[in-house]
Amino acid sequence: MRERNRSFYQALPEFEQSGIAATQEAIEVIEGARKKQVLYALFKIQDGVIVPDVVFPGADKAESAAWQRDDAYAKDFKTQVYPNILSALKAAQGARFAIVDFAYVNNEGGVRRNLVVISYCNDKHVKAKDKMMFASSRTGFEAKANVSKKYSANDESDLDYSLLHEFMSH
C-alpha cells in the first residue's frame, strides 16, 4: 500500500503535489534566472498559483547592463543588489520564494555566482493556513528551480547578508 501511494505522488507534476501550480510566466522567470538574464525574482502564491511578484531586471535590461561582468556584479552585490532584495522581501505581504543570483568574492579572491532559492515566511506576519500552503509548495518550487542551494528564513534576522554569505560559501 505504501509503495502504491509513493508512485502516485511521484507521477504528479512537481508543483501539483500540493495543489499549487506555477504559471507559465513564473516558469519563464525561473529559466531566465538560470540563464543569468534575471538577477533576482520574488514569487508569491496568488489565487491558487505561484506567480512572479518582483523581477529584476524588468523589461528595461539596461538597468543591469553594468553587472554583466561577474567581477562588477560581485563587487556591487552586497551594497547595491542585496539591499533591494531585502527590502522587497520585507515589504511583501505574506510568504515569498526568491531565486537569487548570489555573487561574492571568496577568500582566495575568486568571484563566485550561484543561484539560491530563498524561502521566506515570516512567522509573525503570516496566517497559519498560508504558512501550510507555502510549506507544502516549497519542495515543488525548489525542484522546479533546480538549484543546489536552498535557504529558509522565518524572520527578518534570518535574511542578514552575513548569514546568507556564510551559507553560500560552504
PDB file of N, CA, C and O in Angstrom, residues 82-137:
ATOM      1  N   TYR A  82      21.713  43.294  -3.002  1.00  0.00           N
ATOM      2  CA  TYR A  82      21.079  42.607  -1.881  1.00  0.00           C
ATOM      3  C   TYR A  82      20.150  43.511  -1.071  1.00  0.00           C
ATOM      4  O   TYR A  82      19.072  43.058  -0.668  1.00  0.00           O
ATOM      5  N   PRO A  83      20.487  44.782  -0.840  1.00  0.00           N
ATOM      6  CA  PRO A  83      19.532  45.640  -0.125  1.00  0.00           C
ATOM      7  C   PRO A  83      18.174  45.753  -0.834  1.00  0.00           C
ATOM      8  O   PRO A  83      17.134  45.832  -0.173  1.00  0.00           O
ATOM      9  N   ASN A  84      18.162  45.728  -2.151  1.00  0.00           N
ATOM     10  CA  ASN A  84      16.897  45.757  -2.901  1.00  0.00           C
ATOM     11  C   ASN A  84      16.110  44.463  -2.699  1.00  0.00           C
ATOM     12  O   ASN A  84      14.883  44.494  -2.547  1.00  0.00           O
ATOM     13  N   ILE A  85      16.799  43.348  -2.704  1.00  0.00           N
ATOM     14  CA  ILE A  85      16.149  42.058  -2.470  1.00  0.00           C
ATOM     15  C   ILE A  85      15.555  42.048  -1.056  1.00  0.00           C
ATOM     16  O   ILE A  85      14.401  41.673  -0.848  1.00  0.00           O
ATOM     17  N   LEU A  86      16.362  42.484  -0.103  1.00  0.00           N
ATOM     18  CA  LEU A  86      15.943  42.514   1.288  1.00  0.00           C
ATOM     19  C   LEU A  86      14.719  43.394   1.498  1.00  0.00           C
ATOM     20  O   LEU A  86      13.756  42.983   2.146  1.00  0.00           O
ATOM     21  N   SER A  87      14.725  44.574   0.921  1.00  0.00           N
ATOM     22  CA  SER A  87      13.568  45.465   1.115  1.00  0.00           C
ATOM     23  C   SER A  87      12.325  44.907   0.431  1.00  0.00           C
ATOM     24  O   SER A  87      11.219  45.041   0.950  1.00  0.00           O
ATOM     25  N   ALA A  88      12.487  44.246  -0.719  1.00  0.00           N
ATOM     26  CA  ALA A  88      11.337  43.635  -1.389  1.00  0.00           C
ATOM     27  C   ALA A  88      10.752  42.498  -0.543  1.00  0.00           C
ATOM     28  O   ALA A  88       9.530  42.362  -0.420  1.00  0.00           O
ATOM     29  N   LEU A  89      11.620  41.673   0.056  1.00  0.00           N
ATOM     30  CA  LEU A  89      11.138  40.587   0.909  1.00  0.00           C
ATOM     31  C   LEU A  89      10.448  41.124   2.159  1.00  0.00           C
ATOM     32  O   LEU A  89       9.396  40.633   2.560  1.00  0.00           O
ATOM     33  N   LYS A  90      11.033  42.146   2.772  1.00  0.00           N
ATOM     34  CA  LYS A  90      10.455  42.711   3.988  1.00  0.00           C
ATOM     35  C   LYS A  90       9.129  43.414   3.711  1.00  0.00           C
ATOM     36  O   LYS A  90       8.235  43.412   4.542  1.00  0.00           O
ATOM     37  N   ALA A  91       9.006  44.022   2.544  1.00  0.00           N
ATOM     38  CA  ALA A  91       7.785  44.752   2.200  1.00  0.00           C
ATOM     39  C   ALA A  91       6.652  43.827   1.767  1.00  0.00           C
ATOM     40  O   ALA A  91       5.490  44.223   1.757  1.00  0.00           O
ATOM     41  N   ALA A  92       6.994  42.612   1.414  1.00  0.00           N
ATOM     42  CA  ALA A  92       5.987  41.667   0.912  1.00  0.00           C
ATOM     43  C   ALA A  92       4.949  41.360   1.979  1.00  0.00           C
ATOM     44  O   ALA A  92       5.268  41.188   3.151  1.00  0.00           O
ATOM     45  N   GLN A  93       3.724  41.300   1.562  1.00  0.00           N
ATOM     46  CA  GLN A  93       2.635  40.907   2.448  1.00  0.00           C
ATOM     47  C   GLN A  93       2.425  39.403   2.276  1.00  0.00           C
ATOM     48  O   GLN A  93       1.758  38.969   1.361  1.00  0.00           O
ATOM     49  N   GLY A  94       3.038  38.619   3.125  1.00  0.00           N
ATOM     50  CA  GLY A  94       2.909  37.171   3.030  1.00  0.00           C
ATOM     51  C   GLY A  94       4.236  36.513   2.702  1.00  0.00           C
ATOM     52  O   GLY A  94       5.267  37.156   2.568  1.00  0.00           O
ATOM     53  N   ALA A  95       4.177  35.202   2.563  1.00  0.00           N
ATOM     54  CA  ALA A  95       5.367  34.405   2.292  1.00  0.00           C
ATOM     55  C   ALA A  95       5.813  34.577   0.837  1.00  0.00           C
ATOM     56  O   ALA A  95       4.993  34.824  -0.043  1.00  0.00           O
ATOM     57  N   ARG A  96       7.104  34.435   0.616  1.00  0.00           N
ATOM     58  CA  ARG A  96       7.668  34.579  -0.729  1.00  0.00           C
ATOM     59  C   ARG A  96       8.763  33.553  -0.961  1.00  0.00           C
ATOM     60  O   ARG A  96       9.508  33.190  -0.058  1.00  0.00           O
ATOM     61  N   PHE A  97       8.848  33.114  -2.209  1.00  0.00           N
ATOM     62  CA  PHE A  97      10.004  32.385  -2.702  1.00  0.00           C
ATOM     63  C   PHE A  97      10.841  33.407  -3.448  1.00  0.00           C
ATOM     64  O   PHE A  97      10.299  34.300  -4.099  1.00  0.00           O
ATOM     65  N   ALA A  98      12.145  33.275  -3.375  1.00  0.00           N
ATOM     66  CA  ALA A  98      13.020  34.136  -4.164  1.00  0.00           C
ATOM     67  C   ALA A  98      14.065  33.255  -4.829  1.00  0.00           C
ATOM     68  O   ALA A  98      14.523  32.268  -4.244  1.00  0.00           O
ATOM     69  N   ILE A  99      14.393  33.589  -6.047  1.00  0.00           N
ATOM     70  CA  ILE A  99      15.531  32.960  -6.699  1.00  0.00           C
ATOM     71  C   ILE A  99      16.509  34.093  -6.949  1.00  0.00           C
ATOM     72  O   ILE A  99      16.154  35.128  -7.496  1.00  0.00           O
ATOM     73  N   VAL A 100      17.732  33.916  -6.454  1.00  0.00           N
ATOM     74  CA  VAL A 100      18.715  34.991  -6.441  1.00  0.00           C
ATOM     75  C   VAL A 100      20.019  34.505  -7.055  1.00  0.00           C
ATOM     76  O   VAL A 100      20.514  33.427  -6.711  1.00  0.00           O
ATOM     77  N   ASP A 101      20.566  35.307  -7.954  1.00  0.00           N
ATOM     78  CA  ASP A 101      21.906  35.081  -8.494  1.00  0.00           C
ATOM     79  C   ASP A 101      22.865  35.723  -7.487  1.00  0.00           C
ATOM     80  O   ASP A 101      23.191  36.897  -7.581  1.00  0.00           O
ATOM     81  N   PHE A 102      23.268  34.940  -6.490  1.00  0.00           N
ATOM     82  CA  PHE A 102      24.072  35.440  -5.372  1.00  0.00           C
ATOM     83  C   PHE A 102      25.532  35.501  -5.791  1.00  0.00           C
ATOM     84  O   PHE A 102      26.092  34.523  -6.267  1.00  0.00           O
ATOM     85  N   ALA A 103      26.166  36.660  -5.608  1.00  0.00           N
ATOM     86  CA  ALA A 103      27.559  36.848  -6.027  1.00  0.00           C
ATOM     87  C   ALA A 103      28.399  37.320  -4.848  1.00  0.00           C
ATOM     88  O   ALA A 103      27.956  38.115  -4.029  1.00  0.00           O
ATOM     89  N   TYR A 104      29.613  36.820  -4.792  1.00  0.00           N
ATOM     90  CA  TYR A 104      30.552  37.234  -3.754  1.00  0.00           C
ATOM     91  C   TYR A 104      31.970  36.913  -4.191  1.00  0.00           C
ATOM     92  O   TYR A 104      32.196  36.165  -5.143  1.00  0.00           O
ATOM     93  N   VAL A 105      32.927  37.508  -3.495  1.00  0.00           N
ATOM     94  CA  VAL A 105      34.337  37.218  -3.726  1.00  0.00           C
ATOM     95  C   VAL A 105      34.784  36.314  -2.587  1.00  0.00           C
ATOM     96  O   VAL A 105      34.616  36.654  -1.413  1.00  0.00           O
ATOM     97  N   ASN A 106      35.343  35.155  -2.933  1.00  0.00           N
ATOM     98  CA  ASN A 106      35.745  34.208  -1.889  1.00  0.00           C
ATOM     99  C   ASN A 106      37.080  34.623  -1.262  1.00  0.00           C
ATOM    100  O   ASN A 106      37.690  35.627  -1.656  1.00  0.00           O
ATOM    101  N   ASN A 107      37.537  33.861  -0.287  1.00  0.00           N
ATOM    102  CA  ASN A 107      38.766  34.188   0.446  1.00  0.00           C
ATOM    103  C   ASN A 107      40.008  34.211  -0.439  1.00  0.00           C
ATOM    104  O   ASN A 107      40.981  34.891  -0.117  1.00  0.00           O
ATOM    105  N   GLU A 108      39.983  33.485  -1.536  1.00  0.00           N
ATOM    106  CA  GLU A 108      41.116  33.454  -2.447  1.00  0.00           C
ATOM    107  C   GLU A 108      41.047  34.575  -3.493  1.00  0.00           C
ATOM    108  O   GLU A 108      41.899  34.678  -4.357  1.00  0.00           O
ATOM    109  N   GLY A 109      40.000  35.380  -3.440  1.00  0.00           N
ATOM    110  CA  GLY A 109      39.858  36.483  -4.386  1.00  0.00           C
ATOM    111  C   GLY A 109      39.085  36.121  -5.647  1.00  0.00           C
ATOM    112  O   GLY A 109      38.949  36.946  -6.546  1.00  0.00           O
ATOM    113  N   GLY A 110      38.584  34.912  -5.708  1.00  0.00           N
ATOM    114  CA  GLY A 110      37.810  34.481  -6.877  1.00  0.00           C
ATOM    115  C   GLY A 110      36.349  34.879  -6.760  1.00  0.00           C
ATOM    116  O   GLY A 110      35.779  34.888  -5.672  1.00  0.00           O
ATOM    117  N   VAL A 111      35.760  35.191  -7.883  1.00  0.00           N
ATOM    118  CA  VAL A 111      34.353  35.574  -7.924  1.00  0.00           C
ATOM    119  C   VAL A 111      33.492  34.321  -8.025  1.00  0.00           C
ATOM    120  O   VAL A 111      33.766  33.431  -8.823  1.00  0.00           O
ATOM    121  N   ARG A 112      32.458  34.254  -7.208  1.00  0.00           N
ATOM    122  CA  ARG A 112      31.509  33.145  -7.239  1.00  0.00           C
ATOM    123  C   ARG A 112      30.119  33.710  -7.458  1.00  0.00           C
ATOM    124  O   ARG A 112      29.714  34.673  -6.830  1.00  0.00           O
ATOM    125  N   ARG A 113      29.398  33.082  -8.381  1.00  0.00           N
ATOM    126  CA  ARG A 113      27.986  33.409  -8.630  1.00  0.00           C
ATOM    127  C   ARG A 113      27.219  32.106  -8.638  1.00  0.00           C
ATOM    128  O   ARG A 113      27.482  31.234  -9.456  1.00  0.00           O
ATOM    129  N   ASN A 114      26.291  31.977  -7.705  1.00  0.00           N
ATOM    130  CA  ASN A 114      25.481  30.771  -7.603  1.00  0.00           C
ATOM    131  C   ASN A 114      24.027  31.153  -7.391  1.00  0.00           C
ATOM    132  O   ASN A 114      23.738  32.111  -6.680  1.00  0.00           O
ATOM    133  N   LEU A 115      23.147  30.374  -7.982  1.00  0.00           N
ATOM    134  CA  LEU A 115      21.727  30.581  -7.729  1.00  0.00           C
ATOM    135  C   LEU A 115      21.353  29.974  -6.388  1.00  0.00           C
ATOM    136  O   LEU A 115      21.840  28.904  -6.021  1.00  0.00           O
ATOM    137  N   VAL A 116      20.488  30.670  -5.690  1.00  0.00           N
ATOM    138  CA  VAL A 116      19.961  30.170  -4.426  1.00  0.00           C
ATOM    139  C   VAL A 116      18.457  30.431  -4.412  1.00  0.00           C
ATOM    140  O   VAL A 116      17.998  31.459  -4.900  1.00  0.00           O
ATOM    141  N   VAL A 117      17.721  29.482  -3.874  1.00  0.00           N
ATOM    142  CA  VAL A 117      16.294  29.685  -3.631  1.00  0.00           C
ATOM    143  C   VAL A 117      16.152  30.040  -2.162  1.00  0.00           C
ATOM    144  O   VAL A 117      16.624  29.305  -1.287  1.00  0.00           O
ATOM    145  N   ILE A 118      15.541  31.176  -1.901  1.00  0.00           N
ATOM    146  CA  ILE A 118      15.268  31.605  -0.534  1.00  0.00           C
ATOM    147  C   ILE A 118      13.764  31.461  -0.300  1.00  0.00           C
ATOM    148  O   ILE A 118      12.969  32.003  -1.065  1.00  0.00           O
ATOM    149  N   SER A 119      13.418  30.712   0.716  1.00  0.00           N
ATOM    150  CA  SER A 119      12.012  30.575   1.112  1.00  0.00           C
ATOM    151  C   SER A 119      11.827  31.441   2.346  1.00  0.00           C
ATOM    152  O   SER A 119      12.408  31.152   3.396  1.00  0.00           O
ATOM    153  N   TYR A 120      11.032  32.499   2.211  1.00  0.00           N
ATOM    154  CA  TYR A 120      10.845  33.447   3.319  1.00  0.00           C
ATOM    155  C   TYR A 120       9.390  33.453   3.751  1.00  0.00           C
ATOM    156  O   TYR A 120       8.499  33.814   2.991  1.00  0.00           O
ATOM    157  N   CYS A 121       9.176  33.036   4.981  1.00  0.00           N
ATOM    158  CA  CYS A 121       7.838  33.021   5.555  1.00  0.00           C
ATOM    159  C   CYS A 121       7.951  33.567   6.977  1.00  0.00           C
ATOM    160  O   CYS A 121       8.343  32.849   7.897  1.00  0.00           O
ATOM    161  N   ASN A 122       7.652  34.840   7.128  1.00  0.00           N
ATOM    162  CA  ASN A 122       7.774  35.498   8.419  1.00  0.00           C
ATOM    163  C   ASN A 122       6.726  34.935   9.380  1.00  0.00           C
ATOM    164  O   ASN A 122       5.527  35.120   9.192  1.00  0.00           O
ATOM    165  N   ASP A 123       7.203  34.250  10.400  1.00  0.00           N
ATOM    166  CA  ASP A 123       6.309  33.584  11.354  1.00  0.00           C
ATOM    167  C   ASP A 123       5.339  34.537  12.041  1.00  0.00           C
ATOM    168  O   ASP A 123       4.244  34.152  12.411  1.00  0.00           O
ATOM    169  N   LYS A 124       5.729  35.776  12.200  1.00  0.00           N
ATOM    170  CA  LYS A 124       4.889  36.732  12.929  1.00  0.00           C
ATOM    171  C   LYS A 124       3.796  37.354  12.071  1.00  0.00           C
ATOM    172  O   LYS A 124       2.816  37.855  12.591  1.00  0.00           O
ATOM    173  N   HIS A 125       3.958  37.341  10.756  1.00  0.00           N
ATOM    174  CA  HIS A 125       3.047  38.098   9.899  1.00  0.00           C
ATOM    175  C   HIS A 125       2.265  37.257   8.892  1.00  0.00           C
ATOM    176  O   HIS A 125       1.578  37.813   8.052  1.00  0.00           O
ATOM    177  N   VAL A 126       2.387  35.947   8.966  1.00  0.00           N
ATOM    178  CA  VAL A 126       1.708  35.077   8.005  1.00  0.00           C
ATOM    179  C   VAL A 126       0.742  34.166   8.760  1.00  0.00           C
ATOM    180  O   VAL A 126       1.094  33.567   9.771  1.00  0.00           O
ATOM    181  N   LYS A 127      -0.490  34.071   8.261  1.00  0.00           N
ATOM    182  CA  LYS A 127      -1.521  33.236   8.888  1.00  0.00           C
ATOM    183  C   LYS A 127      -1.149  31.758   8.767  1.00  0.00           C
ATOM    184  O   LYS A 127      -0.471  31.351   7.825  1.00  0.00           O
ATOM    185  N   ALA A 128      -1.641  30.971   9.700  1.00  0.00           N
ATOM    186  CA  ALA A 128      -1.316  29.547   9.747  1.00  0.00           C
ATOM    187  C   ALA A 128      -1.681  28.837   8.442  1.00  0.00           C
ATOM    188  O   ALA A 128      -0.911  28.027   7.929  1.00  0.00           O
ATOM    189  N   LYS A 129      -2.839  29.119   7.887  1.00  0.00           N
ATOM    190  CA  LYS A 129      -3.266  28.473   6.640  1.00  0.00           C
ATOM    191  C   LYS A 129      -2.303  28.805   5.501  1.00  0.00           C
ATOM    192  O   LYS A 129      -1.919  27.936   4.713  1.00  0.00           O
ATOM    193  N   ASP A 130      -1.872  30.065   5.427  1.00  0.00           N
ATOM    194  CA  ASP A 130      -0.932  30.474   4.382  1.00  0.00           C
ATOM    195  C   ASP A 130       0.437  29.833   4.583  1.00  0.00           C
ATOM    196  O   ASP A 130       1.114  29.480   3.616  1.00  0.00           O
ATOM    197  N   LYS A 131       0.852  29.669   5.837  1.00  0.00           N
ATOM    198  CA  LYS A 131       2.122  29.000   6.130  1.00  0.00           C
ATOM    199  C   LYS A 131       2.095  27.557   5.650  1.00  0.00           C
ATOM    200  O   LYS A 131       3.062  27.065   5.066  1.00  0.00           O
ATOM    201  N   MET A 132       0.978  26.883   5.897  1.00  0.00           N
ATOM    202  CA  MET A 132       0.860  25.483   5.477  1.00  0.00           C
ATOM    203  C   MET A 132       0.882  25.368   3.955  1.00  0.00           C
ATOM    204  O   MET A 132       1.526  24.480   3.402  1.00  0.00           O
ATOM    205  N   MET A 133       0.176  26.257   3.273  1.00  0.00           N
ATOM    206  CA  MET A 133       0.161  26.241   1.815  1.00  0.00           C
ATOM    207  C   MET A 133       1.565  26.510   1.264  1.00  0.00           C
ATOM    208  O   MET A 133       2.026  25.849   0.340  1.00  0.00           O
ATOM    209  N   PHE A 134       2.245  27.477   1.854  1.00  0.00           N
ATOM    210  CA  PHE A 134       3.603  27.824   1.435  1.00  0.00           C
ATOM    211  C   PHE A 134       4.545  26.645   1.660  1.00  0.00           C
ATOM    212  O   PHE A 134       5.315  26.272   0.770  1.00  0.00           O
ATOM    213  N   ALA A 135       4.477  26.045   2.840  1.00  0.00           N
ATOM    214  CA  ALA A 135       5.358  24.923   3.167  1.00  0.00           C
ATOM    215  C   ALA A 135       5.120  23.729   2.244  1.00  0.00           C
ATOM    216  O   ALA A 135       6.072  23.073   1.815  1.00  0.00           O
ATOM    217  N   SER A 136       3.872  23.474   1.908  1.00  0.00           N
ATOM    218  CA  SER A 136       3.581  22.331   1.043  1.00  0.00           C
ATOM    219  C   SER A 136       3.977  22.591  -0.403  1.00  0.00           C
ATOM    220  O   SER A 136       4.124  21.652  -1.181  1.00  0.00           O
ATOM    221  N   SER A 137       4.189  23.837  -0.767  1.00  0.00           N
ATOM    222  CA  SER A 137       4.595  24.187  -2.132  1.00  0.00           C
ATOM    223  C   SER A 137       6.103  24.337  -2.264  1.00  0.00           C
ATOM    224  O   SER A 137       6.638  24.368  -3.368  1.00  0.00           O
TER     225      SER A 137
END
